[in-house]
Short mmCIF file of C-alpha atoms in Angstrom, two decimals:
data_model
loop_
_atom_site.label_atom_id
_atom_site.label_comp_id
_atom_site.label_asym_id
_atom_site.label_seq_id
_atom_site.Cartn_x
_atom_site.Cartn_y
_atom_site.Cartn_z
CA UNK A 62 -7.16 -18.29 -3.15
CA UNK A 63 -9.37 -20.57 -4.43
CA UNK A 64 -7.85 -24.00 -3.25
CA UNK A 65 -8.22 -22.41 0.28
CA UNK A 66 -11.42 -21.07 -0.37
CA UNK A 67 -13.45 -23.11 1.96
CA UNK A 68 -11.10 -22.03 4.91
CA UNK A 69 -9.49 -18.92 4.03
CA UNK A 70 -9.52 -16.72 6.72
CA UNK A 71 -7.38 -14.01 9.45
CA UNK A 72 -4.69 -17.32 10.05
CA UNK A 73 -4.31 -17.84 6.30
CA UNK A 74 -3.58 -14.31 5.25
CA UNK A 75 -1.27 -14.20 8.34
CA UNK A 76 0.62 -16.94 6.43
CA UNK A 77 0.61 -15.31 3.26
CA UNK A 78 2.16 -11.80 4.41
CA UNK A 79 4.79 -13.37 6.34
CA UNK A 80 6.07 -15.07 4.01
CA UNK A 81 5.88 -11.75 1.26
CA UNK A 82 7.43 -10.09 4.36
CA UNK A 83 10.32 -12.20 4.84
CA UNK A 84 11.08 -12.36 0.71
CA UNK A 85 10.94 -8.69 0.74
CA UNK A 86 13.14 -8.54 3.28
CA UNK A 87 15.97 -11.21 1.30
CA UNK A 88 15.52 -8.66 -1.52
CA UNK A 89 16.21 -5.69 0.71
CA UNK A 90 18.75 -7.23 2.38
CA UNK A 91 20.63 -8.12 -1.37
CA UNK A 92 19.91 -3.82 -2.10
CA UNK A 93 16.85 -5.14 -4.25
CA UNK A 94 13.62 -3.33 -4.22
CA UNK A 95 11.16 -4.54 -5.99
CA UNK A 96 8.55 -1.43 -6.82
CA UNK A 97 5.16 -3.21 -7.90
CA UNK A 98 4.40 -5.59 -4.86
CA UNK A 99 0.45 -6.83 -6.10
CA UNK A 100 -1.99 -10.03 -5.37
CA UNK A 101 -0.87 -10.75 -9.44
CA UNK A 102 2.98 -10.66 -8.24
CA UNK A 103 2.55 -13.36 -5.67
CA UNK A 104 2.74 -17.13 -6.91
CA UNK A 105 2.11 -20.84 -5.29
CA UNK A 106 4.42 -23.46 -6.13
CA UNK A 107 1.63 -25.81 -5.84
CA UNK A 108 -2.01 -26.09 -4.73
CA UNK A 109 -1.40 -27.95 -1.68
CA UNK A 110 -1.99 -25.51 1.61
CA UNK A 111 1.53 -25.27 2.87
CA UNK A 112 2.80 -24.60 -0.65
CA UNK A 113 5.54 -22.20 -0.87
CA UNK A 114 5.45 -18.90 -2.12
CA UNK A 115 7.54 -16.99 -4.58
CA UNK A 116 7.52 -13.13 -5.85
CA UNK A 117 7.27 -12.57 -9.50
CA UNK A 118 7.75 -9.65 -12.07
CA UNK A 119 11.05 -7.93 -11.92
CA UNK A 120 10.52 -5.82 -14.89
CA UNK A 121 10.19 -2.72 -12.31
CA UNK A 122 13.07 -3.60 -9.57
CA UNK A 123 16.29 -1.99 -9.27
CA UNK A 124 19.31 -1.87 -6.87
CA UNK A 125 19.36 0.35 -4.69
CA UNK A 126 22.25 2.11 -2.45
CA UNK A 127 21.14 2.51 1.68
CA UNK A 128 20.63 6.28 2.42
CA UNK A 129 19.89 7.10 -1.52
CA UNK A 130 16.40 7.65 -2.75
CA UNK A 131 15.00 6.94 -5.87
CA UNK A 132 12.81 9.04 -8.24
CA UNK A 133 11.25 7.45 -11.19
CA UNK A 134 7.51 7.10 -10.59
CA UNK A 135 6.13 3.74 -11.57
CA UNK A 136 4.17 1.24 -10.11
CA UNK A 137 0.19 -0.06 -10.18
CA UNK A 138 -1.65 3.00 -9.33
CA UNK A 139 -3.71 0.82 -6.03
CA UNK A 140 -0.88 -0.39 -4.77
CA UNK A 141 1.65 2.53 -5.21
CA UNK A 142 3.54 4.20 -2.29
CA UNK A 143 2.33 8.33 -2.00
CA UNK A 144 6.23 8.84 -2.34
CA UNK A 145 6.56 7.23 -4.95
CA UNK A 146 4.31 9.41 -6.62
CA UNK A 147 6.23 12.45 -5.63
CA UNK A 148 9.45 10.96 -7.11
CA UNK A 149 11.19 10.81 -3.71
CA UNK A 150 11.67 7.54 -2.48
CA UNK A 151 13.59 4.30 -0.86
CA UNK A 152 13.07 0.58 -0.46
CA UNK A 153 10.42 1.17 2.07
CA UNK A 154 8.06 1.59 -0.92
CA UNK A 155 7.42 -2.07 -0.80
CA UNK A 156 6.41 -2.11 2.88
CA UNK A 157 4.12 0.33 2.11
CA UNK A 158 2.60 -2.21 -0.98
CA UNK A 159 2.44 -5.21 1.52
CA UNK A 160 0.61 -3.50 3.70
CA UNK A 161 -1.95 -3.18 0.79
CA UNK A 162 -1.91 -6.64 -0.11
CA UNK A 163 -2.65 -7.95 3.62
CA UNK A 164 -5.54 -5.03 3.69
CA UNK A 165 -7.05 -6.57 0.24
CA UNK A 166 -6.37 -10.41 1.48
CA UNK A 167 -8.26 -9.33 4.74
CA UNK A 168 -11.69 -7.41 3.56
CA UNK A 169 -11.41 -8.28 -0.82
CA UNK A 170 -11.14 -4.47 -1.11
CA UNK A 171 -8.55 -1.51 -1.65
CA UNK A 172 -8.06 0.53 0.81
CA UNK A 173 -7.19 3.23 -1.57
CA UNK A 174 -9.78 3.17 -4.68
CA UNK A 175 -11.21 5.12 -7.64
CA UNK A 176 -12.99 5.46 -10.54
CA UNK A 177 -9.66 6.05 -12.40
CA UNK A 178 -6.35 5.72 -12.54
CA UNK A 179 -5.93 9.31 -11.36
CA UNK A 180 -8.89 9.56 -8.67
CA UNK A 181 -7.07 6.41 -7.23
CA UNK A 182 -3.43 8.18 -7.03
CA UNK A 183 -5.42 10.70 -5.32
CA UNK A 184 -6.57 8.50 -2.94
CA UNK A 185 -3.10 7.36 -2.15
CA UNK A 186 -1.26 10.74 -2.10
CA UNK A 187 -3.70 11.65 0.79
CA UNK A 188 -3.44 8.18 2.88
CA UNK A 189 -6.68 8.01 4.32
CA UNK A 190 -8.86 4.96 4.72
CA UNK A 191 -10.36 2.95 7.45
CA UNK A 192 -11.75 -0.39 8.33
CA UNK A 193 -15.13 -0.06 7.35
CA UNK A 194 -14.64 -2.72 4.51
CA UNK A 195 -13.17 -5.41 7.57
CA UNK A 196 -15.17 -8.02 8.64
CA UNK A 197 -15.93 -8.05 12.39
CA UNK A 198 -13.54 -10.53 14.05
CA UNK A 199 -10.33 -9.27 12.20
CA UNK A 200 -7.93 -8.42 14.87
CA UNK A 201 -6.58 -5.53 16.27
CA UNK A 202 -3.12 -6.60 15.80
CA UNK A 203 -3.54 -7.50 11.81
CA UNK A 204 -5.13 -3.66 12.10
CA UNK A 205 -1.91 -2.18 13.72
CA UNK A 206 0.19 -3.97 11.28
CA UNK A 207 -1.88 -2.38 8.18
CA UNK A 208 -1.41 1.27 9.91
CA UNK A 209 2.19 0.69 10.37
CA UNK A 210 2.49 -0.20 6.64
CA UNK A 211 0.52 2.42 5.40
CA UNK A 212 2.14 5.24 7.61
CA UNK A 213 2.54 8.55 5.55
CA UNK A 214 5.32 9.48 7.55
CA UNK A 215 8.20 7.15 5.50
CA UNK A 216 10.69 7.44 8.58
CA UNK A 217 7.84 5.97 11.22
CA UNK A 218 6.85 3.26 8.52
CA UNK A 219 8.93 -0.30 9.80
CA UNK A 220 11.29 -1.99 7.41
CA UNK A 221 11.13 -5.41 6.59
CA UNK A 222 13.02 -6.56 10.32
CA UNK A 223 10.75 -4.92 12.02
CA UNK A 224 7.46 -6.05 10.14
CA UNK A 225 8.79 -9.52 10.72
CA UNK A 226 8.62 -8.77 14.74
CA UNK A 227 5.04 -7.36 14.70
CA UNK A 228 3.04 -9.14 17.02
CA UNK A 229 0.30 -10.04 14.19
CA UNK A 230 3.07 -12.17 12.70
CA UNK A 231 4.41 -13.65 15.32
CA UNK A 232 1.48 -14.72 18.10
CA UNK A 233 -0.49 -17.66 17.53
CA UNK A 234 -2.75 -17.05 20.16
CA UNK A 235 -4.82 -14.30 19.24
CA UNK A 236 -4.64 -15.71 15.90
CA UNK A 237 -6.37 -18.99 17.19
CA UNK A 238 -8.91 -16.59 19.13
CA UNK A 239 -10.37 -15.51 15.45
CA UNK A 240 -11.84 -18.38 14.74
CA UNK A 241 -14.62 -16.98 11.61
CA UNK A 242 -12.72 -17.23 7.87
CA UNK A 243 -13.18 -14.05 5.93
CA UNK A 244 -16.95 -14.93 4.13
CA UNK A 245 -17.98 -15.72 0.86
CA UNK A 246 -18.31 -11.86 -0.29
CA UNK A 247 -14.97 -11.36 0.51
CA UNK A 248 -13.38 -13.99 -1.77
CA UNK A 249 -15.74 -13.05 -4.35
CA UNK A 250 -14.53 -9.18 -4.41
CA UNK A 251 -10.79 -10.61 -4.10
CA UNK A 252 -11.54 -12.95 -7.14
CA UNK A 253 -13.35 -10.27 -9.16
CA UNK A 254 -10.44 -7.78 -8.17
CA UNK A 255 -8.01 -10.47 -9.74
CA UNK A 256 -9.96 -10.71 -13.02
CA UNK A 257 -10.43 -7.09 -13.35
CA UNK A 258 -6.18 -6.34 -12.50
CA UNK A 259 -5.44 -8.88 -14.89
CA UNK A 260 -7.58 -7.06 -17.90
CA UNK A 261 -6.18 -4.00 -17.32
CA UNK A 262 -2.22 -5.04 -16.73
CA UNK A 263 -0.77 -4.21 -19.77
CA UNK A 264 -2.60 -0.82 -19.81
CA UNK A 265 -1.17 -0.09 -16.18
CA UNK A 266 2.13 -1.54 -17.37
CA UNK A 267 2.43 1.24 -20.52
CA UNK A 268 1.44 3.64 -18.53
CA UNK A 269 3.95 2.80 -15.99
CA UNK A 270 7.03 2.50 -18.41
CA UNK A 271 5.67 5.72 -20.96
CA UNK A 272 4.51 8.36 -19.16
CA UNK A 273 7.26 10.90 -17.75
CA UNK A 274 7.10 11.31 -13.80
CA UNK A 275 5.28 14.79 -13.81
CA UNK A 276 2.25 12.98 -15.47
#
């Protein structure tokens, strides 16, 4: 973010989930899911501002068979599905994670937080958060995509396809209407989230891999 810094704004993270969308949906479509969908997961080829974009970190993917569910529980506890956490699960996991990612690109902030690990699963196994942290000017339609995203209801959350065909992704206009980049205290709580992820990765990652799914 901070090559774009000056200009970062609604348009910009637009960009960015649309293109997380559309690899999601390649890995999806090859019975990939991927399972820890984060900020730290998401890579720039270069610095220049039409630079593509890659996913990273495979160490938690797996193949997966259509109409099977998985049941290991792992992930990063902000950005972890609430089924996940009950063990009961399909790809749709990692819709609910992008929907995470475009809420932290768009107001610097979890929607789901905590003074712990635990108080933050808590957070996420109830689902409830609002837009308080937003910016005024973010649009409705970048809201409606987050809500569809972070549905509780797993068979009224879209799948990749149909995230792809949400209006926020797909209309330039009302994306041209919001014309104010996200401010300066925004990028600073995204950057600070960034450092503070990154020094506390490997915990997240043994806790991920060692603890058994009832813990």
């Amino acid at each position: 973010l901070s090559r774009r810094a000056s200009s970062f704004g609604e348009k910009e993270a637009c960009e960015i989930i649309r293109k997380i969308v559309a690899a999601t949906r390649y890995l999806h479509d090859h019975n990939i899911v991927h399972r820890d969908l984060k900020l730290e997961n998401v890579l720039f080829t270069g610095k220049e501002d039409d630079s593509e974009l890659k996913l990273c970190d495979f160490g938690l993917s797996d193949h997966f068979k259509s109409g099977k569910h998985m049941h290991s529980t792992l992930g990063t506890p902000y950005y972890i599905a609430p089924e996940v956490l009950k063990g009961d699960y399909d790809q749709k996991c990692d819709c609910w994670s992008i929907g995470v990612i475009a809420y932290m690109l768009l107001s610097g902030t979890p929607p789901f937080a905590g003074t712990s690990n635990q108080e933050i699963m808590d957070s996420v196994k109830l689902g409830k958060f609002d837009f308080s942290a937003f910016e005024k000017g973010i649009s409705a339609q970048a809201k409606d995509f987050i809500r569809k995203c972070l549905s509780m209801d797993v068979d009224e959350r879209p799948e990749c396809d149909e995230l792809l065909r949400h209006p926020w992704l797909n209309s330039e206009e009302h994306l041209a209407a919001v014309s104010s980049p996200v401010n300066e205290l925004v990028l600073g709580n995204l950057v600070n989230f960034r450092k503070f992820s990154a020094l506390k990765r490997i915990a997240l990652e043994v806790v991920a891999f060692s603890l058994e799914p009832s813990q």
